[in-house]
PDB file of C-alpha atoms in Angstrom:
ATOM      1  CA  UNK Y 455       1.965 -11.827 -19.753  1.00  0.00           C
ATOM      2  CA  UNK Y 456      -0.039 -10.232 -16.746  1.00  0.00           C
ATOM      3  CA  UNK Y 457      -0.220  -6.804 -15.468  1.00  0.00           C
ATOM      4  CA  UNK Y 458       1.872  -8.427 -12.573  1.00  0.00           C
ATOM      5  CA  UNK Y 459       4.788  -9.800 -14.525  1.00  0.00           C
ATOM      6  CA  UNK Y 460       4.704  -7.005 -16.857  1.00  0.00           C
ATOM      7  CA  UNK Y 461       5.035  -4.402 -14.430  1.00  0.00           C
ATOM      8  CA  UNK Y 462       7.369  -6.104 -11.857  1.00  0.00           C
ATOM      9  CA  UNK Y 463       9.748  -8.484 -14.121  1.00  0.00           C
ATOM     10  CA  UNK Y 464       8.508 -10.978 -11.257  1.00  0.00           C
ATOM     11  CA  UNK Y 465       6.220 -13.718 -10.189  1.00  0.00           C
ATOM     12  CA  UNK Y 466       4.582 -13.025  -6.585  1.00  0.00           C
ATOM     13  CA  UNK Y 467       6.106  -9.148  -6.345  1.00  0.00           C
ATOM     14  CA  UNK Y 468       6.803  -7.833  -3.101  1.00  0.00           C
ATOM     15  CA  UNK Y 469       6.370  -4.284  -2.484  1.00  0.00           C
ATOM     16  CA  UNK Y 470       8.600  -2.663   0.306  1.00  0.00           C
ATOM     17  CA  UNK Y 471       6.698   0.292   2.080  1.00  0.00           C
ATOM     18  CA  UNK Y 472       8.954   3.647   1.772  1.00  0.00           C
ATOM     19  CA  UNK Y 473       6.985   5.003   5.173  1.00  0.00           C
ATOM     20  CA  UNK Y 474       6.909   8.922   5.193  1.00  0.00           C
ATOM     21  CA  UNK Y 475       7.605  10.951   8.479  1.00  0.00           C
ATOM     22  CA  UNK Y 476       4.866  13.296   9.713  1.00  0.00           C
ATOM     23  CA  UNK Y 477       3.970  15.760   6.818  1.00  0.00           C
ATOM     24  CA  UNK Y 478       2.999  19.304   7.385  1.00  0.00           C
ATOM     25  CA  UNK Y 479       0.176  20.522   9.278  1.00  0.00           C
ATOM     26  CA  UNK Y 480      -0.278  16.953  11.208  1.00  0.00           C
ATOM     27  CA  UNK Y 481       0.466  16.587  14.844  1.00  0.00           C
ATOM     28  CA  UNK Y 482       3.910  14.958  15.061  1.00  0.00           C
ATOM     29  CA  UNK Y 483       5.490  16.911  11.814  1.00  0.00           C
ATOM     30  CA  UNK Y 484       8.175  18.076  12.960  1.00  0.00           C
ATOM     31  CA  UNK Y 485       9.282  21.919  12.064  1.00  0.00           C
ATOM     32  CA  UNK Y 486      12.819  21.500  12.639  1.00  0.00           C
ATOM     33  CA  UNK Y 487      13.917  18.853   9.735  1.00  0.00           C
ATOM     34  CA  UNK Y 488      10.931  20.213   7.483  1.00  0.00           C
ATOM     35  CA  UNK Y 489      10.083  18.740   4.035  1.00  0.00           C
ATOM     36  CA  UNK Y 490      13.706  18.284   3.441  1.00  0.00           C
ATOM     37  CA  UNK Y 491      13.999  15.777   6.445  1.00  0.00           C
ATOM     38  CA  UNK Y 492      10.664  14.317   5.014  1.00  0.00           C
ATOM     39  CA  UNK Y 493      12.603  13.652   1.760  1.00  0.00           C
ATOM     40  CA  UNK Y 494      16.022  12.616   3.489  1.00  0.00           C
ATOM     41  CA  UNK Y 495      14.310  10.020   5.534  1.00  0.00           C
ATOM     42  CA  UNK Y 496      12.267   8.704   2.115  1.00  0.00           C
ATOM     43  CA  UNK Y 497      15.607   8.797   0.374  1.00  0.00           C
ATOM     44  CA  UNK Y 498      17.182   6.178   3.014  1.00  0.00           C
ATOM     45  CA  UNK Y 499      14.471   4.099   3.346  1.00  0.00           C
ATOM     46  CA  UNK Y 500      14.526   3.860  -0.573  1.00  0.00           C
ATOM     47  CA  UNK Y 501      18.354   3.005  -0.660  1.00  0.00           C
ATOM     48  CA  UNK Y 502      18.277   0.569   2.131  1.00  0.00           C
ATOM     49  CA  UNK Y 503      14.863  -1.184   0.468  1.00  0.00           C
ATOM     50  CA  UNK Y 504      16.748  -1.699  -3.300  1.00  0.00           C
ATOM     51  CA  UNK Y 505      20.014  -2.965  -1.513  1.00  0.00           C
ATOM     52  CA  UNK Y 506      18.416  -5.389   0.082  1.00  0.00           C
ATOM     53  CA  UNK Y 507      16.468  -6.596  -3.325  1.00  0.00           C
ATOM     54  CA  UNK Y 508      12.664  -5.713  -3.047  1.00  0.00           C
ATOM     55  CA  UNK Y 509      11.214  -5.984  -6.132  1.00  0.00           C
ATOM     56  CA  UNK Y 510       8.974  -2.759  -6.084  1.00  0.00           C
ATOM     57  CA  UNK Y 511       8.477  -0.119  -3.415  1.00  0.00           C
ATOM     58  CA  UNK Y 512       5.226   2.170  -2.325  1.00  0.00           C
ATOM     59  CA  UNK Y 513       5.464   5.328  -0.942  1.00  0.00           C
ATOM     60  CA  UNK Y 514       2.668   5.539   1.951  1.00  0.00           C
ATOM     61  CA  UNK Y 515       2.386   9.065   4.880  1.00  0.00           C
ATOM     62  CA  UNK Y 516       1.619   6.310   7.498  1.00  0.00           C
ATOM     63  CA  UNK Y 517       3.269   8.903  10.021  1.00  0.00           C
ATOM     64  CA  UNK Y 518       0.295  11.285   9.826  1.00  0.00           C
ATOM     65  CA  UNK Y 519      -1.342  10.378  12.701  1.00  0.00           C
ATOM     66  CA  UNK Y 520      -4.704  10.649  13.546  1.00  0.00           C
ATOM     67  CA  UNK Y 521      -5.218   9.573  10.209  1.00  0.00           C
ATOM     68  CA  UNK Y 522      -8.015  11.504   8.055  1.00  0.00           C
ATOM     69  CA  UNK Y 523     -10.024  10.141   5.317  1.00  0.00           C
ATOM     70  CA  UNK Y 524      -9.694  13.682   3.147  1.00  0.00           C
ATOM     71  CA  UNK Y 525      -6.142  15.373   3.380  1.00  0.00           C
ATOM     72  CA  UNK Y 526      -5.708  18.787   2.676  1.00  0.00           C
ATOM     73  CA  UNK Y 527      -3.655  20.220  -0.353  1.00  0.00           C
ATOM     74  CA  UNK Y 528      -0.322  20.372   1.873  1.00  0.00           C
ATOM     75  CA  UNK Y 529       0.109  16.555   1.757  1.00  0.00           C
ATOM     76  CA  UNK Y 530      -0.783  15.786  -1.736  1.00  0.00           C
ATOM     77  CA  UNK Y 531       1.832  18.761  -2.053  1.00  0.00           C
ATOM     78  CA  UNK Y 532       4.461  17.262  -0.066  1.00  0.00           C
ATOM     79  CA  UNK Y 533       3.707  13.483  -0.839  1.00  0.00           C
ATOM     80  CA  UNK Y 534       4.288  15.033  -4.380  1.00  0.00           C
ATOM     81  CA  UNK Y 535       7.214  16.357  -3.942  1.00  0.00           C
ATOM     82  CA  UNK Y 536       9.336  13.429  -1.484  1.00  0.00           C
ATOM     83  CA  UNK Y 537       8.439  11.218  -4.258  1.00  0.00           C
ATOM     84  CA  UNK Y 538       9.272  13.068  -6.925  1.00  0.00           C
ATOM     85  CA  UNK Y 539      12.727  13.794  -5.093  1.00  0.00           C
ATOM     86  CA  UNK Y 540      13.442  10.123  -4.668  1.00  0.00           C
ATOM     87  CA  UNK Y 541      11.879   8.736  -7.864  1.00  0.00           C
ATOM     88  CA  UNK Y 542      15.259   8.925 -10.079  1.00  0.00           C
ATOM     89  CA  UNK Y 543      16.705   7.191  -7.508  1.00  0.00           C
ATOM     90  CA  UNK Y 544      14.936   4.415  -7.767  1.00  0.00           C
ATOM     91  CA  UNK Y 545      15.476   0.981 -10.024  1.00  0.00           C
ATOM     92  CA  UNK Y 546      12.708  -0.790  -9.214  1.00  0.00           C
ATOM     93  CA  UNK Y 547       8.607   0.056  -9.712  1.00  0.00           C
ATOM     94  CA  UNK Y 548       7.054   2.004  -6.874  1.00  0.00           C
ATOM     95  CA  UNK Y 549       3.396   3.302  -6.067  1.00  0.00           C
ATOM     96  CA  UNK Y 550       1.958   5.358  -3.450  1.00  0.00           C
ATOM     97  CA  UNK Y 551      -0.763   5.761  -1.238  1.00  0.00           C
ATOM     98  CA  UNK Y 552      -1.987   8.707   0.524  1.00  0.00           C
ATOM     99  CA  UNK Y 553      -3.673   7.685   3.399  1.00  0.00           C
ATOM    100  CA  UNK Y 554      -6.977   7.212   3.482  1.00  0.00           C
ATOM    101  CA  UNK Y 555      -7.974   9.564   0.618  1.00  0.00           C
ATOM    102  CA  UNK Y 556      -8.241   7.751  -3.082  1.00  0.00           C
ATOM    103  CA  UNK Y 557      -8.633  10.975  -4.808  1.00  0.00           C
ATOM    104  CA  UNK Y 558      -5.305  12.243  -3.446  1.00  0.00           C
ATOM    105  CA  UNK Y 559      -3.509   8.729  -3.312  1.00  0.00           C
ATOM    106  CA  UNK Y 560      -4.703   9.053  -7.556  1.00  0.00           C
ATOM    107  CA  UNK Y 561      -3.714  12.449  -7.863  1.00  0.00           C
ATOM    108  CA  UNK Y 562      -0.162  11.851  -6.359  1.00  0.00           C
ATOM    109  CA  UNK Y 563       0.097   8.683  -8.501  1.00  0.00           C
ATOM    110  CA  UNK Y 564      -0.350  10.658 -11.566  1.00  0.00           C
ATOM    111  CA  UNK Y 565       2.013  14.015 -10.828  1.00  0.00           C
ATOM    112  CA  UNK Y 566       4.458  11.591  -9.598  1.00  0.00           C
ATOM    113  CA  UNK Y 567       4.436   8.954 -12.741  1.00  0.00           C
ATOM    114  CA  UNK Y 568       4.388   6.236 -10.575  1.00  0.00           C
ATOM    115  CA  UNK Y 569       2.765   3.057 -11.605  1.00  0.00           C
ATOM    116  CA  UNK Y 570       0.519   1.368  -9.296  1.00  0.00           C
ATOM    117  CA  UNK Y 571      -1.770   2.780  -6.420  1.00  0.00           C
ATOM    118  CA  UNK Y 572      -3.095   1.429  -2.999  1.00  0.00           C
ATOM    119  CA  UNK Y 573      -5.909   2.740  -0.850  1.00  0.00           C
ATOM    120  CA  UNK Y 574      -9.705   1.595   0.357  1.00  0.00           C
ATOM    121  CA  UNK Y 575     -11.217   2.374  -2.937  1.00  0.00           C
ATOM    122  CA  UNK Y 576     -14.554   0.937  -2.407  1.00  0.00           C
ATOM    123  CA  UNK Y 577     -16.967   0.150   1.072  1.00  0.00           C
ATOM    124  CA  UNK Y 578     -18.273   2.550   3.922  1.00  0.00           C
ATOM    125  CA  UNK Y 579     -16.489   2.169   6.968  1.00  0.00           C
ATOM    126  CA  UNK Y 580     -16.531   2.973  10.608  1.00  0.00           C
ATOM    127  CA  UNK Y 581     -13.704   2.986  13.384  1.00  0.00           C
ATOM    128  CA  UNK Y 582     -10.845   4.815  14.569  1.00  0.00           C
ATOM    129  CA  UNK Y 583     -11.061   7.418  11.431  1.00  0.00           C
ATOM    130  CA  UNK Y 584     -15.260   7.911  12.104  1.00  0.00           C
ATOM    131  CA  UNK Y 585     -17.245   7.115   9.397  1.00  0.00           C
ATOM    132  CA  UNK Y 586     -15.409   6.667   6.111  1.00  0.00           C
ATOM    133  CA  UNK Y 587     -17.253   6.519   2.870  1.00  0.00           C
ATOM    134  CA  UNK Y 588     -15.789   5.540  -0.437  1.00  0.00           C
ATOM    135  CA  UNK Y 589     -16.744   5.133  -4.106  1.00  0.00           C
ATOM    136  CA  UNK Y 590     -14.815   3.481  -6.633  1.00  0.00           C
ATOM    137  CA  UNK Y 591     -17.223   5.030  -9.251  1.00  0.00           C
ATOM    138  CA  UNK Y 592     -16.500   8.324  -8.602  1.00  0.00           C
ATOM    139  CA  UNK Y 593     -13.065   7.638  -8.565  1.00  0.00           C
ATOM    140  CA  UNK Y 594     -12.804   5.700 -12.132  1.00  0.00           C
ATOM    141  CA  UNK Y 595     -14.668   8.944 -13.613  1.00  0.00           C
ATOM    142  CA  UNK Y 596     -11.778  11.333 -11.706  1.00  0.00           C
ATOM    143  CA  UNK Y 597      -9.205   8.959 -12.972  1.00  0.00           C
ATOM    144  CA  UNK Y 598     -10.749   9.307 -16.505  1.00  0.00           C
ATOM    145  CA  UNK Y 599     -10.692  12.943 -16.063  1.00  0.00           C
ATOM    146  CA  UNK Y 600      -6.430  13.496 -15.156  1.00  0.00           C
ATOM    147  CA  UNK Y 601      -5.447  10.525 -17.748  1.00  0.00           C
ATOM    148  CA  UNK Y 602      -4.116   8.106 -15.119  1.00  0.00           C
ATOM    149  CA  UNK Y 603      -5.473   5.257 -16.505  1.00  0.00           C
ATOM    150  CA  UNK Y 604      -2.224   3.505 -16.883  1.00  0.00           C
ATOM    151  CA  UNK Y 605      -1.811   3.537 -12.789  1.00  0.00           C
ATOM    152  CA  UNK Y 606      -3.103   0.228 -11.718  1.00  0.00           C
ATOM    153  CA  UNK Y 607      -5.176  -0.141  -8.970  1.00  0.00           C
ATOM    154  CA  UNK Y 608      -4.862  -1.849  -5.989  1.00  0.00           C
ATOM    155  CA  UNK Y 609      -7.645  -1.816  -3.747  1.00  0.00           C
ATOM    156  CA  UNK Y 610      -7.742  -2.909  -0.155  1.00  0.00           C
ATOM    157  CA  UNK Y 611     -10.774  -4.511   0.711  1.00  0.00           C
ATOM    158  CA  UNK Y 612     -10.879  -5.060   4.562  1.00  0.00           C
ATOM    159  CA  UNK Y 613      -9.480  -1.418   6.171  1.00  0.00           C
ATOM    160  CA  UNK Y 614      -7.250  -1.355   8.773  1.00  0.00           C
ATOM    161  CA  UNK Y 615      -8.806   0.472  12.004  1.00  0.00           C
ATOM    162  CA  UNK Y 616     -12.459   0.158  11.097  1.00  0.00           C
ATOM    163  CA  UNK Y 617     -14.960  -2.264  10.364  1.00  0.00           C
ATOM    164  CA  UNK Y 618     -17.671  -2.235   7.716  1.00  0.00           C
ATOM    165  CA  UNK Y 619     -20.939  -0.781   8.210  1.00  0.00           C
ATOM    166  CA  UNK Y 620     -22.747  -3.407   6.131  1.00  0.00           C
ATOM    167  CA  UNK Y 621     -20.669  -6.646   7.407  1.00  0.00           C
ATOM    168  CA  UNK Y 622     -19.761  -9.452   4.557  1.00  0.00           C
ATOM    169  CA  UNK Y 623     -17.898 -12.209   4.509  1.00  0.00           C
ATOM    170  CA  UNK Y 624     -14.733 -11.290   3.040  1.00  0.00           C
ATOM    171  CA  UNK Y 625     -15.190 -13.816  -0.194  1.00  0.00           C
ATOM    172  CA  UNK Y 626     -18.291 -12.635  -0.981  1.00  0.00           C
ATOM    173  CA  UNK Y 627     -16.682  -8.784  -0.399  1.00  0.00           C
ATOM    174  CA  UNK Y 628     -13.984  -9.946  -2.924  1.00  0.00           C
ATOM    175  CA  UNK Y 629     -16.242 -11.438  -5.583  1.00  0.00           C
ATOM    176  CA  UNK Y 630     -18.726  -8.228  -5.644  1.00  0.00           C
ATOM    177  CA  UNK Y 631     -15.692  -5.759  -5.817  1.00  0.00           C
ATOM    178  CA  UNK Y 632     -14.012  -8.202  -8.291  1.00  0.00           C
ATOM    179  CA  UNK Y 633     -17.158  -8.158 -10.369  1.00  0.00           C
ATOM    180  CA  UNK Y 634     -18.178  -4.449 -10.110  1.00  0.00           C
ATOM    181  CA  UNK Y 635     -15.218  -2.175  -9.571  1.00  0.00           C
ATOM    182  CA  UNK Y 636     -12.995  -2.950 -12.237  1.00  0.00           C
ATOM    183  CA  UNK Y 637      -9.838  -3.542  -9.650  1.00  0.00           C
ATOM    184  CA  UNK Y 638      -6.494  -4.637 -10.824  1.00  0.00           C
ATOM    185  CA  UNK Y 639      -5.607  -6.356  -7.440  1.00  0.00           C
ATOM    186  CA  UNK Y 640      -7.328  -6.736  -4.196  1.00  0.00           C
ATOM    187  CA  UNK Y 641      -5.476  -6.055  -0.497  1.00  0.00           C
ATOM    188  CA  UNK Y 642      -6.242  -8.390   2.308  1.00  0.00           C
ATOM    189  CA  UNK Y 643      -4.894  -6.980   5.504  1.00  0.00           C
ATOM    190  CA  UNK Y 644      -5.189  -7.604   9.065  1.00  0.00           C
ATOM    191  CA  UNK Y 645      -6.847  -5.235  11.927  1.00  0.00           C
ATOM    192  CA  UNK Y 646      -4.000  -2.836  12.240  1.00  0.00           C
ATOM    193  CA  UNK Y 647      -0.498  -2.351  10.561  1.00  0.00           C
ATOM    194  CA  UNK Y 648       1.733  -4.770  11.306  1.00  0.00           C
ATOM    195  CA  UNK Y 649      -0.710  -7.433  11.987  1.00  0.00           C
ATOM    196  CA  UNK Y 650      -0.809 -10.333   9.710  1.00  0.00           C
ATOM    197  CA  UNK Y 651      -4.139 -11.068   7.882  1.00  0.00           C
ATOM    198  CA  UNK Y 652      -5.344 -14.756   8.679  1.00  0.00           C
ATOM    199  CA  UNK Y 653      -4.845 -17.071   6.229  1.00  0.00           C
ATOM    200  CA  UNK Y 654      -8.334 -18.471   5.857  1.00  0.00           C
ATOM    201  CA  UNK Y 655      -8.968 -15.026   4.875  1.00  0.00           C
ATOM    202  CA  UNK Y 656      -6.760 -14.888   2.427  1.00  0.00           C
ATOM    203  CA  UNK Y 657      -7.320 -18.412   0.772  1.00  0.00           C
ATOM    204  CA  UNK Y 658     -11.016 -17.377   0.113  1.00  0.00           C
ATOM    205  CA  UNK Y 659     -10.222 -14.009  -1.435  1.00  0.00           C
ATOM    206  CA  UNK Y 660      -8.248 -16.126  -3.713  1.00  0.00           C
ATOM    207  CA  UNK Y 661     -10.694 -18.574  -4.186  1.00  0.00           C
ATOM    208  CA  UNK Y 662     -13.270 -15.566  -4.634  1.00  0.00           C
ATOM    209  CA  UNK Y 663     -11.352 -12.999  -6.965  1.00  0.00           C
ATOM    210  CA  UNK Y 664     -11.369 -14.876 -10.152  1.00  0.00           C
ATOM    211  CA  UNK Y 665      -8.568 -13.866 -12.642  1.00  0.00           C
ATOM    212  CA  UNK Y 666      -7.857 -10.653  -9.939  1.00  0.00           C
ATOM    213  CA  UNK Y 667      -4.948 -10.892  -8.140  1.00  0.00           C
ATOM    214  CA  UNK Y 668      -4.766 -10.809  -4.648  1.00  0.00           C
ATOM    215  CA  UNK Y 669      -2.508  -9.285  -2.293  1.00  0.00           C
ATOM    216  CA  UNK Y 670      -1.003  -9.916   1.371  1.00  0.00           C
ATOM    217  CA  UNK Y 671      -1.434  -5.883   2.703  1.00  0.00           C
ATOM    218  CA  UNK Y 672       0.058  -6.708   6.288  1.00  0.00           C
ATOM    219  CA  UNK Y 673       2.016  -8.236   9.030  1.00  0.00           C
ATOM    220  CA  UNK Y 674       4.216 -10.466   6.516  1.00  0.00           C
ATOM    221  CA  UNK Y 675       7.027 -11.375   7.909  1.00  0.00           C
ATOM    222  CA  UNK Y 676      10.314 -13.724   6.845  1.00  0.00           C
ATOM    223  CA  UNK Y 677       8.894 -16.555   9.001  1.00  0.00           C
ATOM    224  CA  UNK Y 678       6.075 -16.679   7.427  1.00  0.00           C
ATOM    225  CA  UNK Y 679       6.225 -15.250   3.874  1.00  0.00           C
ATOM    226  CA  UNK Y 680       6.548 -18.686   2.339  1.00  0.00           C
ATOM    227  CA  UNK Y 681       3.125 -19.927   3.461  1.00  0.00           C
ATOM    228  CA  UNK Y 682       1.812 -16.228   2.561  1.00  0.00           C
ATOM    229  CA  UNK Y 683       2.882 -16.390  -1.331  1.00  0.00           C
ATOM    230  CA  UNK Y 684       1.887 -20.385  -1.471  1.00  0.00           C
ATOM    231  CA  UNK Y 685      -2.210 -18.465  -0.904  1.00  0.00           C
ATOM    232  CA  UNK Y 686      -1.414 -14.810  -2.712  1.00  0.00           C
ATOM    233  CA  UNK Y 687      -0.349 -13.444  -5.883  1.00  0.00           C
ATOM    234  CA  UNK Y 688       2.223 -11.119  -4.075  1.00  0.00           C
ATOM    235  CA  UNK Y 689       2.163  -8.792  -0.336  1.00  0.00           C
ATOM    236  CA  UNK Y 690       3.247  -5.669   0.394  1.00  0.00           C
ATOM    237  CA  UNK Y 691       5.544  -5.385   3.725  1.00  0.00           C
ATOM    238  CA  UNK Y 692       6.759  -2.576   6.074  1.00  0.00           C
ATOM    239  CA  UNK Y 693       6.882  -2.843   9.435  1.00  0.00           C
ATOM    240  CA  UNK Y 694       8.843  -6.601   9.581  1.00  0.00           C
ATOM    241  CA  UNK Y 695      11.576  -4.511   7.413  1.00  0.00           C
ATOM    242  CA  UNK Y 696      12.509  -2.018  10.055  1.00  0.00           C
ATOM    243  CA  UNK Y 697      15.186  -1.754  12.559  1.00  0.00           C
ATOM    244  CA  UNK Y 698      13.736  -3.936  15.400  1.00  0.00           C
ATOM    245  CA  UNK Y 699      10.321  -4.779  13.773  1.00  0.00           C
ATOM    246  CA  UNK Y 700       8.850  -1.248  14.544  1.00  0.00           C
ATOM    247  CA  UNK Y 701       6.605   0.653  11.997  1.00  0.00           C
ATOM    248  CA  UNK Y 702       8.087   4.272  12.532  1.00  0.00           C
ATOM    249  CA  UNK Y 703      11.591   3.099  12.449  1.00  0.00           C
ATOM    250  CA  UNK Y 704      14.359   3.023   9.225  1.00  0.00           C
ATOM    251  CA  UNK Y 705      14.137  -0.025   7.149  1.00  0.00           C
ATOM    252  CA  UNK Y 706      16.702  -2.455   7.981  1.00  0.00           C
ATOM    253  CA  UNK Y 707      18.533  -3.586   4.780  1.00  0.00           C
ATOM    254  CA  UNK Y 708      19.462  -6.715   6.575  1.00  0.00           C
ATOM    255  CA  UNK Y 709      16.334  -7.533   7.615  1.00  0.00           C
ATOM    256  CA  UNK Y 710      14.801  -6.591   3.821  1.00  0.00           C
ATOM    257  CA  UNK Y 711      17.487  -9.189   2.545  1.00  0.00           C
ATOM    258  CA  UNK Y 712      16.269 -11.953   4.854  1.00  0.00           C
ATOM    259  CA  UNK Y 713      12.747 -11.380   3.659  1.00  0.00           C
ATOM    260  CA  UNK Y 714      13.873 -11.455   0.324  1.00  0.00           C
ATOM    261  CA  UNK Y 715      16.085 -14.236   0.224  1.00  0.00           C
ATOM    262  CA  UNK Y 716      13.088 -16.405   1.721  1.00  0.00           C
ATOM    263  CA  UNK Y 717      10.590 -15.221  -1.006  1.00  0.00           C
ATOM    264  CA  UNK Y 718      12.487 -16.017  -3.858  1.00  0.00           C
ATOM    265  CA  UNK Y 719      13.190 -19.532  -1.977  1.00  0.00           C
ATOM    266  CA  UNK Y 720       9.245 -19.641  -1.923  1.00  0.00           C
ATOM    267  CA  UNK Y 721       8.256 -18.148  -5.446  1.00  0.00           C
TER     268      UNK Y 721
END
């Protein structure tokens, strides 16, 4: 059995994105609904995600915008504690992912007990965030050094809102990280949230990646899901599961049944 089937009880998983509010000290938290309106928000979108049958959700602070490559300790606090408030709610698998810090995205994964993590673990990067430098080496040694080696890692290998300083074609980027970063999935995603990675681009990760699995990270949508999990090994959606098809709205459980209903049609 893989890592896949044993932690998701399904072929192809897809992940439905629990997307946090504003967290303290960023620009749009707002002071008025505080943490517990951070937690009440996570709650619903949790709720309205399992009744409309995802098979695993991630926990991800996509509204801290202008995103930073370190966080400070108040959201690894806060991501902390909205997922530890919604966690016995929950009947499915979930992960998180602190954006765009690994370090923190690891530490949350291990206070929180959750069982999979997503983030840029690997690659120097410039673009909207400046210049963003990672390294998965350092990271495996943290990981050693809190005990989360049970979190599995899934590593996004083309960021959103940046390009890499040392371009590659994206096969050969998935065969090096494949071969020298000891990833237990690879993330293809497309320029920005919400858009769709090509397909080309995702057929030669897959060709490239071996035994790893690969990943949809973006812009899946009901329409096109089918021809998505006929290429990857599973995708992780949020924006085509909100009300209208907008990243910072709730997650539409109608919408999350749709999607559902067509991937199991597909898988």
């Amino acid at each position: 059995m893989s890592w896949l089937s044993a932690t998701f009880g399904v072929a192809k998983p897809v992940i439905g994105m629990i997307h946090l509010p504003p967290l303290p000290g960023t620009a749009l938290y707002d002071d008025v609904a505080g943490v517990a309106g951070i937690i009440a928000s996570a709650r619903r979108d949790a709720e309205a995600l399992q009744a409309g049958g995802i098979d695993a959700v991630m926990f991800g602070n996509e509204g801290d915008r202008p995103y930073r490559t370190r966080v400070g300790p108040e959201t690894i606090a806060t991501m902390a504690a909205a997922v530890t408030a919604v966690a016995p709610d929950l009947s499915v698998p979930f992960g998180v992912d602190v954006l765009w810090d690994p370090m923190a995205t690891l530490a949350v994964a291990k206070a929180t007990g959750a069982r999979f993590a997503r983030e840029v673990f690997t690659g120097v990067f410039a673009g909207d965030l400046g210049l963003w430098n990672t390294a998965a080496g350092d990271l495996f040694q943290y990981r050693r050094a809190i005990g989360a080696e049970g979190v599995r890692l899934l590593f996004t290998i083309n960021a959103e809102f940046a390009a890499p300083v040392a371009p590659r074609p994206l096969a050969a980027v998935a065969r090096s990280v494949a071969f020298s970063s000891l990833p237990d999935a690879l993330c293809v995603s497309g320029p920005i949230t919400g858009s769709p990675a090509p397909l080309e681009e995702l057929r030669a990760a897959k060709e490239a990646a071996g035994d790893v699995p690969v990943f949809a990270n973006t812009g899946v949508r009901r329409e096109t899901i089918a021809e998505v999990l006929a290429l990857a090994d599973g995708c992780i959606v949020g924006t085509a599961l909100k009300v209208d098809g907008i990243t910072w709205n709730a997650v539409d459980p109608a919408r999350v049944r749709d999607l559902m209903a067509a991937a199991r049609a597909a898988r």
